[in-house]
PDB file of C-alpha atoms in Angstrom:
ATOM      1  CA  UNK A 179      36.668  -1.940  -6.494  1.00 37.00           C
ATOM      2  CA  UNK A 180      34.012   0.707  -5.772  1.00 43.00           C
ATOM      3  CA  UNK A 181      34.939   3.229  -3.082  1.00 44.00           C
ATOM      4  CA  UNK A 182      32.236   3.860  -0.495  1.00 46.00           C
ATOM      5  CA  UNK A 183      33.804   6.503   1.817  1.00 50.00           C
ATOM      6  CA  UNK A 184      31.668   9.660   1.823  1.00 50.00           C
ATOM      7  CA  UNK A 185      30.478   9.256  -1.742  1.00 57.00           C
ATOM      8  CA  UNK A 186      27.327   8.466  -3.631  1.00 64.00           C
ATOM      9  CA  UNK A 187      27.357   4.674  -3.766  1.00 77.00           C
ATOM     10  CA  UNK A 188      26.570   2.894  -7.035  1.00 84.00           C
ATOM     11  CA  UNK A 189      24.930  -0.145  -5.430  1.00 86.00           C
ATOM     12  CA  UNK A 190      23.436  -1.368  -2.153  1.00 92.00           C
ATOM     13  CA  UNK A 191      23.845  -4.748  -0.461  1.00 90.00           C
ATOM     14  CA  UNK A 192      20.970  -6.365   1.453  1.00 89.00           C
ATOM     15  CA  UNK A 193      22.028  -7.692   4.846  1.00 84.00           C
ATOM     16  CA  UNK A 194      18.789  -9.503   5.745  1.00 81.00           C
ATOM     17  CA  UNK A 195      19.199 -12.368   3.266  1.00 82.00           C
ATOM     18  CA  UNK A 196      20.908 -15.552   4.467  1.00 80.00           C
ATOM     19  CA  UNK A 197      21.765 -18.903   2.938  1.00 81.00           C
ATOM     20  CA  UNK A 198      18.888 -21.405   3.078  1.00 79.00           C
ATOM     21  CA  UNK A 199      20.306 -23.881   0.602  1.00 81.00           C
ATOM     22  CA  UNK A 200      17.893 -25.688  -1.694  1.00 84.00           C
ATOM     23  CA  UNK A 201      14.902 -24.317   0.256  1.00 88.00           C
ATOM     24  CA  UNK A 202      15.281 -21.129  -1.805  1.00 88.00           C
ATOM     25  CA  UNK A 203      13.668 -22.921  -4.769  1.00 92.00           C
ATOM     26  CA  UNK A 204      10.646 -23.878  -2.643  1.00 94.00           C
ATOM     27  CA  UNK A 205      10.311 -20.300  -1.364  1.00 91.00           C
ATOM     28  CA  UNK A 206      10.717 -18.997  -4.919  1.00 94.00           C
ATOM     29  CA  UNK A 207       7.879 -21.242  -6.121  1.00 95.00           C
ATOM     30  CA  UNK A 208       5.627 -20.221  -3.213  1.00 94.00           C
ATOM     31  CA  UNK A 209       6.210 -16.486  -3.757  1.00 94.00           C
ATOM     32  CA  UNK A 210       5.742 -16.824  -7.527  1.00 95.00           C
ATOM     33  CA  UNK A 211       2.380 -18.605  -7.018  1.00 96.00           C
ATOM     34  CA  UNK A 212       1.359 -16.010  -4.421  1.00 95.00           C
ATOM     35  CA  UNK A 213       2.215 -13.157  -6.820  1.00 96.00           C
ATOM     36  CA  UNK A 214       0.283 -14.878  -9.634  1.00 96.00           C
ATOM     37  CA  UNK A 215      -2.729 -15.162  -7.298  1.00 95.00           C
ATOM     38  CA  UNK A 216      -2.518 -11.446  -6.466  1.00 95.00           C
ATOM     39  CA  UNK A 217      -2.337 -10.488 -10.144  1.00 96.00           C
ATOM     40  CA  UNK A 218      -5.213 -12.794 -11.154  1.00 93.00           C
ATOM     41  CA  UNK A 219      -7.603 -11.771  -8.343  1.00 93.00           C
ATOM     42  CA  UNK A 220      -7.027  -8.043  -8.765  1.00 95.00           C
ATOM     43  CA  UNK A 221      -7.197  -8.216 -12.564  1.00 94.00           C
ATOM     44  CA  UNK A 222     -10.418 -10.233 -12.370  1.00 91.00           C
ATOM     45  CA  UNK A 223     -12.105  -7.584 -10.223  1.00 92.00           C
ATOM     46  CA  UNK A 224     -10.802  -4.722 -12.380  1.00 94.00           C
ATOM     47  CA  UNK A 225     -12.200  -6.426 -15.517  1.00 91.00           C
ATOM     48  CA  UNK A 226     -15.542  -7.141 -13.796  1.00 90.00           C
ATOM     49  CA  UNK A 227     -15.936  -3.511 -12.691  1.00 91.00           C
ATOM     50  CA  UNK A 228     -14.865  -2.050 -16.049  1.00 91.00           C
ATOM     51  CA  UNK A 229     -16.941  -4.477 -18.117  1.00 88.00           C
ATOM     52  CA  UNK A 230     -20.269  -4.190 -16.242  1.00 87.00           C
ATOM     53  CA  UNK A 231     -22.048  -0.854 -16.537  1.00 86.00           C
ATOM     54  CA  UNK A 232     -24.102  -1.662 -13.419  1.00 85.00           C
ATOM     55  CA  UNK A 233     -20.853  -1.296 -11.435  1.00 86.00           C
ATOM     56  CA  UNK A 234     -19.986   2.115 -12.891  1.00 89.00           C
ATOM     57  CA  UNK A 235     -20.896   3.765  -9.595  1.00 90.00           C
ATOM     58  CA  UNK A 236     -18.592   5.811  -7.320  1.00 92.00           C
ATOM     59  CA  UNK A 237     -18.064   3.047  -4.737  1.00 90.00           C
ATOM     60  CA  UNK A 238     -16.994   0.484  -7.369  1.00 91.00           C
ATOM     61  CA  UNK A 239     -14.846   2.981  -9.294  1.00 94.00           C
ATOM     62  CA  UNK A 240     -12.936   3.748  -6.071  1.00 95.00           C
ATOM     63  CA  UNK A 241     -12.567  -0.009  -5.570  1.00 93.00           C
ATOM     64  CA  UNK A 242     -11.186  -0.321  -9.089  1.00 94.00           C
ATOM     65  CA  UNK A 243      -8.594   2.348  -8.264  1.00 96.00           C
ATOM     66  CA  UNK A 244      -7.719   0.383  -5.103  1.00 95.00           C
ATOM     67  CA  UNK A 245      -7.207  -2.857  -7.064  1.00 96.00           C
ATOM     68  CA  UNK A 246      -5.011  -1.083  -9.646  1.00 96.00           C
ATOM     69  CA  UNK A 247      -2.880   0.161  -6.753  1.00 96.00           C
ATOM     70  CA  UNK A 248      -2.555  -3.397  -5.388  1.00 96.00           C
ATOM     71  CA  UNK A 249      -1.155  -4.475  -8.774  1.00 96.00           C
ATOM     72  CA  UNK A 250       1.185  -1.480  -8.810  1.00 96.00           C
ATOM     73  CA  UNK A 251       2.542  -2.110  -5.300  1.00 95.00           C
ATOM     74  CA  UNK A 252       2.955  -5.865  -5.632  1.00 95.00           C
ATOM     75  CA  UNK A 253       4.737  -5.433  -8.994  1.00 94.00           C
ATOM     76  CA  UNK A 254       7.184  -3.082  -7.274  1.00 94.00           C
ATOM     77  CA  UNK A 255       8.102  -5.843  -4.796  1.00 94.00           C
ATOM     78  CA  UNK A 256       7.512  -9.425  -5.964  1.00 95.00           C
ATOM     79  CA  UNK A 257       9.599  -9.604  -9.197  1.00 94.00           C
ATOM     80  CA  UNK A 258      12.480  -8.070  -7.229  1.00 93.00           C
ATOM     81  CA  UNK A 259      12.071 -10.599  -4.393  1.00 92.00           C
ATOM     82  CA  UNK A 260      12.025 -13.503  -6.851  1.00 93.00           C
ATOM     83  CA  UNK A 261      15.324 -12.355  -8.387  1.00 92.00           C
ATOM     84  CA  UNK A 262      16.950 -11.849  -4.972  1.00 92.00           C
ATOM     85  CA  UNK A 263      15.872 -15.272  -3.662  1.00 90.00           C
ATOM     86  CA  UNK A 264      17.646 -17.086  -6.521  1.00 90.00           C
ATOM     87  CA  UNK A 265      20.666 -14.783  -6.499  1.00 88.00           C
ATOM     88  CA  UNK A 266      23.866 -15.618  -4.591  1.00 85.00           C
ATOM     89  CA  UNK A 267      24.855 -11.944  -4.321  1.00 87.00           C
ATOM     90  CA  UNK A 268      22.089  -9.774  -2.874  1.00 89.00           C
ATOM     91  CA  UNK A 269      22.828  -6.370  -4.374  1.00 90.00           C
ATOM     92  CA  UNK A 270      20.907  -3.740  -6.307  1.00 91.00           C
ATOM     93  CA  UNK A 271      22.078  -0.737  -8.323  1.00 92.00           C
ATOM     94  CA  UNK A 272      21.326   2.527  -6.522  1.00 90.00           C
ATOM     95  CA  UNK A 273      18.957   3.961  -9.219  1.00 91.00           C
ATOM     96  CA  UNK A 274      16.869   0.769  -9.130  1.00 93.00           C
ATOM     97  CA  UNK A 275      16.823   0.900  -5.330  1.00 93.00           C
ATOM     98  CA  UNK A 276      15.456   4.455  -5.326  1.00 93.00           C
ATOM     99  CA  UNK A 277      12.941   3.451  -8.006  1.00 94.00           C
ATOM    100  CA  UNK A 278      11.716   0.645  -5.758  1.00 95.00           C
ATOM    101  CA  UNK A 279      11.505   3.014  -2.781  1.00 93.00           C
ATOM    102  CA  UNK A 280       9.433   5.395  -4.905  1.00 94.00           C
ATOM    103  CA  UNK A 281       7.107   2.578  -6.044  1.00 95.00           C
ATOM    104  CA  UNK A 282       6.558   1.125  -2.573  1.00 93.00           C
ATOM    105  CA  UNK A 283       6.141   4.481  -0.816  1.00 92.00           C
ATOM    106  CA  UNK A 284       3.719   5.792  -3.435  1.00 94.00           C
ATOM    107  CA  UNK A 285       1.826   2.487  -3.188  1.00 95.00           C
ATOM    108  CA  UNK A 286       1.393   2.980   0.573  1.00 92.00           C
ATOM    109  CA  UNK A 287       0.386   6.633   0.176  1.00 93.00           C
ATOM    110  CA  UNK A 288      -2.093   5.960  -2.645  1.00 95.00           C
ATOM    111  CA  UNK A 289      -3.552   3.099  -0.582  1.00 95.00           C
ATOM    112  CA  UNK A 290      -4.123   5.400   2.391  1.00 93.00           C
ATOM    113  CA  UNK A 291      -5.662   8.166   0.269  1.00 95.00           C
ATOM    114  CA  UNK A 292      -7.852   5.643  -1.542  1.00 95.00           C
ATOM    115  CA  UNK A 293      -9.181   4.280   1.746  1.00 94.00           C
ATOM    116  CA  UNK A 294      -9.840   7.859   2.933  1.00 95.00           C
ATOM    117  CA  UNK A 295     -11.790   8.675  -0.261  1.00 95.00           C
ATOM    118  CA  UNK A 296     -13.799   5.466   0.177  1.00 94.00           C
ATOM    119  CA  UNK A 297     -14.580   6.513   3.773  1.00 93.00           C
ATOM    120  CA  UNK A 298     -15.872   9.847   2.472  1.00 94.00           C
ATOM    121  CA  UNK A 299     -17.972   8.036  -0.156  1.00 93.00           C
ATOM    122  CA  UNK A 300     -19.550   5.756   2.484  1.00 90.00           C
ATOM    123  CA  UNK A 301     -20.180   8.804   4.713  1.00 91.00           C
ATOM    124  CA  UNK A 302     -22.173  10.532   1.955  1.00 91.00           C
ATOM    125  CA  UNK A 303     -24.058   7.335   1.029  1.00 88.00           C
ATOM    126  CA  UNK A 304     -25.103   6.576   4.627  1.00 87.00           C
ATOM    127  CA  UNK A 305     -25.496  10.042   6.147  1.00 86.00           C
ATOM    128  CA  UNK A 306     -26.921  11.823   3.073  1.00 87.00           C
ATOM    129  CA  UNK A 307     -28.556   9.083   0.939  1.00 85.00           C
ATOM    130  CA  UNK A 308     -31.009  11.425  -0.839  1.00 86.00           C
ATOM    131  CA  UNK A 309     -28.313  13.958  -1.780  1.00 89.00           C
ATOM    132  CA  UNK A 310     -25.645  11.323  -2.522  1.00 89.00           C
ATOM    133  CA  UNK A 311     -25.722  11.541  -6.331  1.00 88.00           C
ATOM    134  CA  UNK A 312     -25.875  15.339  -6.153  1.00 90.00           C
ATOM    135  CA  UNK A 313     -22.681  15.444  -4.068  1.00 89.00           C
ATOM    136  CA  UNK A 314     -20.853  12.507  -5.695  1.00 91.00           C
ATOM    137  CA  UNK A 315     -20.991  13.437  -9.385  1.00 91.00           C
ATOM    138  CA  UNK A 316     -18.929  11.729 -12.103  1.00 91.00           C
ATOM    139  CA  UNK A 317     -16.641  14.777 -12.318  1.00 93.00           C
ATOM    140  CA  UNK A 318     -16.057  14.689  -8.574  1.00 94.00           C
ATOM    141  CA  UNK A 319     -15.284  10.954  -8.696  1.00 94.00           C
ATOM    142  CA  UNK A 320     -12.736  11.539 -11.478  1.00 95.00           C
ATOM    143  CA  UNK A 321     -11.168  14.430  -9.529  1.00 96.00           C
ATOM    144  CA  UNK A 322     -10.905  12.403  -6.298  1.00 95.00           C
ATOM    145  CA  UNK A 323      -9.305   9.431  -8.086  1.00 96.00           C
ATOM    146  CA  UNK A 324      -6.841  11.767  -9.847  1.00 96.00           C
ATOM    147  CA  UNK A 325      -5.886  13.453  -6.552  1.00 94.00           C
ATOM    148  CA  UNK A 326      -5.567  10.040  -4.871  1.00 94.00           C
ATOM    149  CA  UNK A 327      -2.829   9.164  -7.345  1.00 95.00           C
ATOM    150  CA  UNK A 328      -1.195  12.480  -8.284  1.00 94.00           C
ATOM    151  CA  UNK A 329      -0.674  14.030  -4.840  1.00 91.00           C
ATOM    152  CA  UNK A 330       1.206  11.029  -3.321  1.00 91.00           C
ATOM    153  CA  UNK A 331       3.422  10.810  -6.428  1.00 91.00           C
ATOM    154  CA  UNK A 332       4.521  14.442  -6.029  1.00 89.00           C
ATOM    155  CA  UNK A 333       4.746  14.217  -2.224  1.00 88.00           C
ATOM    156  CA  UNK A 334       6.977  11.112  -2.292  1.00 90.00           C
ATOM    157  CA  UNK A 335       9.196  12.332  -5.159  1.00 89.00           C
ATOM    158  CA  UNK A 336      10.791  15.082  -3.025  1.00 86.00           C
ATOM    159  CA  UNK A 337      12.188  12.920  -0.145  1.00 85.00           C
ATOM    160  CA  UNK A 338      13.381  10.303  -2.669  1.00 89.00           C
ATOM    161  CA  UNK A 339      15.252  13.036  -4.566  1.00 87.00           C
ATOM    162  CA  UNK A 340      16.777  14.311  -1.305  1.00 85.00           C
ATOM    163  CA  UNK A 341      17.854  10.778  -0.338  1.00 86.00           C
ATOM    164  CA  UNK A 342      19.407  10.086  -3.740  1.00 85.00           C
ATOM    165  CA  UNK A 343      21.635  13.175  -3.413  1.00 83.00           C
ATOM    166  CA  UNK A 344      22.991  12.245   0.039  1.00 83.00           C
ATOM    167  CA  UNK A 345      26.645  11.317   0.546  1.00 84.00           C
ATOM    168  CA  UNK A 346      26.745   7.864   2.136  1.00 84.00           C
ATOM    169  CA  UNK A 347      29.336   6.155   4.328  1.00 85.00           C
ATOM    170  CA  UNK A 348      28.090   2.632   3.656  1.00 85.00           C
ATOM    171  CA  UNK A 349      26.001   0.564   1.333  1.00 87.00           C
ATOM    172  CA  UNK A 350      24.560  -2.240   3.496  1.00 88.00           C
ATOM    173  CA  UNK A 351      20.766  -2.159   4.061  1.00 88.00           C
ATOM    174  CA  UNK A 352      19.551  -4.592   6.722  1.00 84.00           C
ATOM    175  CA  UNK A 353      16.259  -5.371   4.997  1.00 86.00           C
ATOM    176  CA  UNK A 354      15.074  -7.611   2.153  1.00 88.00           C
ATOM    177  CA  UNK A 355      14.011  -4.646  -0.031  1.00 91.00           C
ATOM    178  CA  UNK A 356      14.928  -0.979  -0.363  1.00 91.00           C
ATOM    179  CA  UNK A 357      13.809   1.318   2.443  1.00 87.00           C
ATOM    180  CA  UNK A 358      14.278   5.095   2.424  1.00 87.00           C
ATOM    181  CA  UNK A 359      14.952   5.434   6.157  1.00 84.00           C
ATOM    182  CA  UNK A 360      17.635   2.705   5.988  1.00 84.00           C
ATOM    183  CA  UNK A 361      19.361   4.655   3.190  1.00 87.00           C
ATOM    184  CA  UNK A 362      19.187   7.924   5.150  1.00 85.00           C
ATOM    185  CA  UNK A 363      20.800   6.217   8.186  1.00 85.00           C
ATOM    186  CA  UNK A 364      23.857   5.514   5.994  1.00 86.00           C
ATOM    187  CA  UNK A 365      24.389   9.240   5.341  1.00 85.00           C
ATOM    188  CA  UNK A 366      27.631  10.996   6.272  1.00 84.00           C
ATOM    189  CA  UNK A 367      26.244  14.431   5.471  1.00 75.00           C
ATOM    190  CA  UNK A 368      23.714  16.491   7.422  1.00 75.00           C
ATOM    191  CA  UNK A 369      20.174  15.088   7.124  1.00 76.00           C
ATOM    192  CA  UNK A 370      18.260  17.782   9.042  1.00 78.00           C
ATOM    193  CA  UNK A 371      16.568  19.131   5.907  1.00 77.00           C
ATOM    194  CA  UNK A 372      15.630  15.589   4.952  1.00 77.00           C
ATOM    195  CA  UNK A 373      14.199  14.911   8.438  1.00 77.00           C
ATOM    196  CA  UNK A 374      12.200  18.162   8.483  1.00 80.00           C
ATOM    197  CA  UNK A 375      10.648  17.444   5.101  1.00 80.00           C
ATOM    198  CA  UNK A 376      10.052  13.856   6.213  1.00 76.00           C
ATOM    199  CA  UNK A 377       7.939  15.087   9.137  1.00 78.00           C
ATOM    200  CA  UNK A 378       6.010  17.509   6.900  1.00 81.00           C
ATOM    201  CA  UNK A 379       5.485  14.746   4.363  1.00 80.00           C
ATOM    202  CA  UNK A 380       4.315  12.362   7.098  1.00 78.00           C
ATOM    203  CA  UNK A 381       1.690  14.894   8.200  1.00 80.00           C
ATOM    204  CA  UNK A 382       0.462  15.368   4.621  1.00 80.00           C
ATOM    205  CA  UNK A 383       0.395  11.688   3.711  1.00 82.00           C
ATOM    206  CA  UNK A 384      -0.856  10.287   7.045  1.00 83.00           C
ATOM    207  CA  UNK A 385      -2.615  12.985   9.079  1.00 84.00           C
ATOM    208  CA  UNK A 386      -4.782  14.260   6.194  1.00 87.00           C
ATOM    209  CA  UNK A 387      -6.348  10.905   5.229  1.00 90.00           C
ATOM    210  CA  UNK A 388      -6.494   9.780   8.866  1.00 90.00           C
ATOM    211  CA  UNK A 389      -8.519  12.858   9.887  1.00 91.00           C
ATOM    212  CA  UNK A 390     -10.961  12.194   7.011  1.00 92.00           C
ATOM    213  CA  UNK A 391     -11.347   8.541   8.062  1.00 92.00           C
ATOM    214  CA  UNK A 392     -11.891   9.370  11.748  1.00 92.00           C
ATOM    215  CA  UNK A 393     -14.368  12.166  10.983  1.00 93.00           C
ATOM    216  CA  UNK A 394     -16.425  10.156   8.484  1.00 92.00           C
ATOM    217  CA  UNK A 395     -16.650   7.042  10.656  1.00 89.00           C
ATOM    218  CA  UNK A 396     -17.611   9.126  13.694  1.00 89.00           C
ATOM    219  CA  UNK A 397     -20.526  10.517  11.671  1.00 88.00           C
ATOM    220  CA  UNK A 398     -21.430   7.064  10.297  1.00 87.00           C
ATOM    221  CA  UNK A 399     -21.511   5.556  13.811  1.00 84.00           C
ATOM    222  CA  UNK A 400     -23.652   8.453  15.034  1.00 85.00           C
ATOM    223  CA  UNK A 401     -26.179   7.871  12.225  1.00 82.00           C
ATOM    224  CA  UNK A 402     -26.161   4.096  12.847  1.00 80.00           C
ATOM    225  CA  UNK A 403     -26.986   4.495  16.535  1.00 77.00           C
ATOM    226  CA  UNK A 404     -29.761   7.024  15.894  1.00 77.00           C
ATOM    227  CA  UNK A 405     -31.043   5.671  12.553  1.00 70.00           C
ATOM    228  CA  UNK A 406     -33.318   2.846  11.455  1.00 72.00           C
ATOM    229  CA  UNK A 407     -32.517  -0.862  11.223  1.00 73.00           C
ATOM    230  CA  UNK A 408     -32.254  -0.547   7.424  1.00 74.00           C
ATOM    231  CA  UNK A 409     -29.642   2.209   7.783  1.00 71.00           C
ATOM    232  CA  UNK A 410     -27.598   0.033  10.161  1.00 74.00           C
ATOM    233  CA  UNK A 411     -27.777  -2.946   7.780  1.00 76.00           C
ATOM    234  CA  UNK A 412     -26.624  -0.778   4.856  1.00 71.00           C
ATOM    235  CA  UNK A 413     -23.733   0.573   6.932  1.00 74.00           C
ATOM    236  CA  UNK A 414     -22.643  -2.911   8.048  1.00 76.00           C
ATOM    237  CA  UNK A 415     -22.827  -4.424   4.535  1.00 75.00           C
ATOM    238  CA  UNK A 416     -20.807  -1.664   2.837  1.00 74.00           C
ATOM    239  CA  UNK A 417     -18.467  -0.621   5.674  1.00 82.00           C
ATOM    240  CA  UNK A 418     -17.381  -4.061   6.984  1.00 82.00           C
ATOM    241  CA  UNK A 419     -14.938  -4.860   4.128  1.00 84.00           C
ATOM    242  CA  UNK A 420     -13.658  -1.273   4.187  1.00 86.00           C
ATOM    243  CA  UNK A 421     -13.053  -1.360   7.955  1.00 87.00           C
ATOM    244  CA  UNK A 422     -11.341  -4.747   7.659  1.00 87.00           C
ATOM    245  CA  UNK A 423      -9.073  -3.332   4.933  1.00 89.00           C
ATOM    246  CA  UNK A 424      -8.285  -0.266   7.056  1.00 89.00           C
ATOM    247  CA  UNK A 425      -7.397  -2.348  10.133  1.00 89.00           C
ATOM    248  CA  UNK A 426      -5.197  -4.678   8.079  1.00 88.00           C
ATOM    249  CA  UNK A 427      -3.430  -1.720   6.456  1.00 89.00           C
ATOM    250  CA  UNK A 428      -2.872   0.078   9.783  1.00 86.00           C
ATOM    251  CA  UNK A 429      -1.544  -3.121  11.354  1.00 85.00           C
ATOM    252  CA  UNK A 430       0.990  -3.666   8.556  1.00 83.00           C
ATOM    253  CA  UNK A 431       1.984   0.017   8.397  1.00 82.00           C
ATOM    254  CA  UNK A 432       2.525   0.168  12.164  1.00 80.00           C
ATOM    255  CA  UNK A 433       4.984  -2.724  12.155  1.00 80.00           C
ATOM    256  CA  UNK A 434       6.823  -1.333   9.133  1.00 78.00           C
ATOM    257  CA  UNK A 435       7.229   2.109  10.787  1.00 76.00           C
ATOM    258  CA  UNK A 436       8.331   0.579  14.129  1.00 76.00           C
ATOM    259  CA  UNK A 437      10.842  -1.695  12.419  1.00 74.00           C
ATOM    260  CA  UNK A 438      12.373   1.055  10.289  1.00 69.00           C
ATOM    261  CA  UNK A 439      12.591   3.631  13.099  1.00 70.00           C
ATOM    262  CA  UNK A 440      13.703   1.545  16.115  1.00 70.00           C
ATOM    263  CA  UNK A 441      16.439  -0.949  16.852  1.00 68.00           C
ATOM    264  CA  UNK A 442      14.965  -4.410  16.242  1.00 70.00           C
ATOM    265  CA  UNK A 443      18.205  -6.395  16.483  1.00 70.00           C
ATOM    266  CA  UNK A 444      16.853  -8.336  19.495  1.00 75.00           C
ATOM    267  CA  UNK A 445      13.912  -9.621  17.411  1.00 73.00           C
ATOM    268  CA  UNK A 446      14.564 -12.888  15.490  1.00 78.00           C
ATOM    269  CA  UNK A 447      15.524 -12.262  11.834  1.00 75.00           C
ATOM    270  CA  UNK A 448      12.689 -14.367  10.377  1.00 79.00           C
ATOM    271  CA  UNK A 449      10.083 -12.455  12.432  1.00 81.00           C
ATOM    272  CA  UNK A 450      11.538  -9.111  11.325  1.00 79.00           C
ATOM    273  CA  UNK A 451      11.441 -10.178   7.666  1.00 81.00           C
ATOM    274  CA  UNK A 452       7.856 -11.454   8.014  1.00 82.00           C
ATOM    275  CA  UNK A 453       6.651  -8.236   9.662  1.00 81.00           C
ATOM    276  CA  UNK A 454       8.379  -6.036   7.078  1.00 82.00           C
ATOM    277  CA  UNK A 455       6.784  -8.016   4.225  1.00 86.00           C
ATOM    278  CA  UNK A 456       3.310  -8.172   5.810  1.00 87.00           C
ATOM    279  CA  UNK A 457       2.600  -4.558   4.853  1.00 80.00           C
ATOM    280  CA  UNK A 458       3.318  -5.211   1.167  1.00 88.00           C
ATOM    281  CA  UNK A 459       2.139  -8.808   0.697  1.00 89.00           C
ATOM    282  CA  UNK A 460      -1.096  -9.223   2.664  1.00 90.00           C
ATOM    283  CA  UNK A 461      -2.945  -6.074   1.602  1.00 91.00           C
ATOM    284  CA  UNK A 462      -2.799  -6.833  -2.173  1.00 93.00           C
ATOM    285  CA  UNK A 463      -4.481 -10.237  -1.646  1.00 92.00           C
ATOM    286  CA  UNK A 464      -6.631  -9.259   1.338  1.00 91.00           C
ATOM    287  CA  UNK A 465      -8.541  -6.497  -0.470  1.00 91.00           C
ATOM    288  CA  UNK A 466      -9.688  -8.408  -3.581  1.00 91.00           C
ATOM    289  CA  UNK A 467     -10.669 -11.456  -1.511  1.00 88.00           C
ATOM    290  CA  UNK A 468     -12.493  -9.349   1.084  1.00 87.00           C
ATOM    291  CA  UNK A 469     -14.441  -7.246  -1.423  1.00 84.00           C
ATOM    292  CA  UNK A 470     -14.931 -10.113  -3.880  1.00 80.00           C
ATOM    293  CA  UNK A 471     -16.457 -12.391  -1.245  1.00 74.00           C
ATOM    294  CA  UNK A 472     -18.264  -9.839   0.948  1.00 73.00           C
ATOM    295  CA  UNK A 473     -19.968  -7.735  -1.735  1.00 76.00           C
ATOM    296  CA  UNK A 474     -22.674  -9.918  -3.308  1.00 73.00           C
ATOM    297  CA  UNK A 475     -22.945  -7.875  -6.519  1.00 78.00           C
ATOM    298  CA  UNK A 476     -19.242  -8.259  -7.318  1.00 80.00           C
ATOM    299  CA  UNK A 477     -19.216 -11.904  -6.206  1.00 80.00           C
ATOM    300  CA  UNK A 478     -22.110 -12.921  -8.494  1.00 81.00           C
ATOM    301  CA  UNK A 479     -20.600 -11.095 -11.503  1.00 79.00           C
ATOM    302  CA  UNK A 480     -17.208 -12.746 -10.869  1.00 79.00           C
ATOM    303  CA  UNK A 481     -18.857 -16.189 -10.855  1.00 76.00           C
ATOM    304  CA  UNK A 482     -20.717 -15.464 -14.087  1.00 76.00           C
ATOM    305  CA  UNK A 483     -17.508 -14.258 -15.763  1.00 75.00           C
ATOM    306  CA  UNK A 484     -15.456 -17.280 -14.633  1.00 76.00           C
ATOM    307  CA  UNK A 485     -18.037 -20.017 -15.095  1.00 72.00           C
ATOM    308  CA  UNK A 486     -19.866 -18.463 -18.015  1.00 61.00           C
TER     309      UNK A 486
END
């Protein structure tokens, strides 16, 4: 028997799973097909962008980075969910739990930074079309993509390390996947340092990209209202899928933050599970479908690749 009183636990138990009988096989099949669809759509677009030199432009390279992140995030969740659905005992070893937290949190952070970089790219293309290629050089594109990935990985590593060293008085997490805040709430020891760094980290990961997005779209709207019809059409065609992706991401992130920070025991369990999964399941399929269907250049190249 593993002792849990004021020690570092060796495993966590998920309290949000409940017995659904034989329906678990139907849900397993649905989630497996959904994950396969996510992998296929994102891989298709990555291959199309990498294979066609006409798409080796900043906007499409940032999109490629976005699609890689969708694969990364969904792989951190779906295989785990599939195992848990078929399992009778819903537990996970602590190291694997913290690994999943790291994967999912870095996925969210990279997603936000990627969307901010894409906002900056659209701002330069619409507000400074003649100087665009002077400002957005290949070296700058490579640097922005590297920062989009490296900074969140370092920023998220610190709170995960702090959480993993906490002494815990329990091991039951009332979610369907590992959540850092749920682990911290189990702590017996003082978590003030953890909370302070959490606020600093939140400002770095959220406030930085958010300020870039708000600033760039303010400038884009200003140019659209004062510019020509051609400028407005260019802005609508390239910014619509990006805005849709941003709104979808904010919507999912908002519900995830609310659910993890406030008492949601009065909300039906199925609704809580659905809202917590929305953030991690809809974005990876929403982005490739939105960009694949809305951007004519990508759409035509996808059709030629699939149908020969």
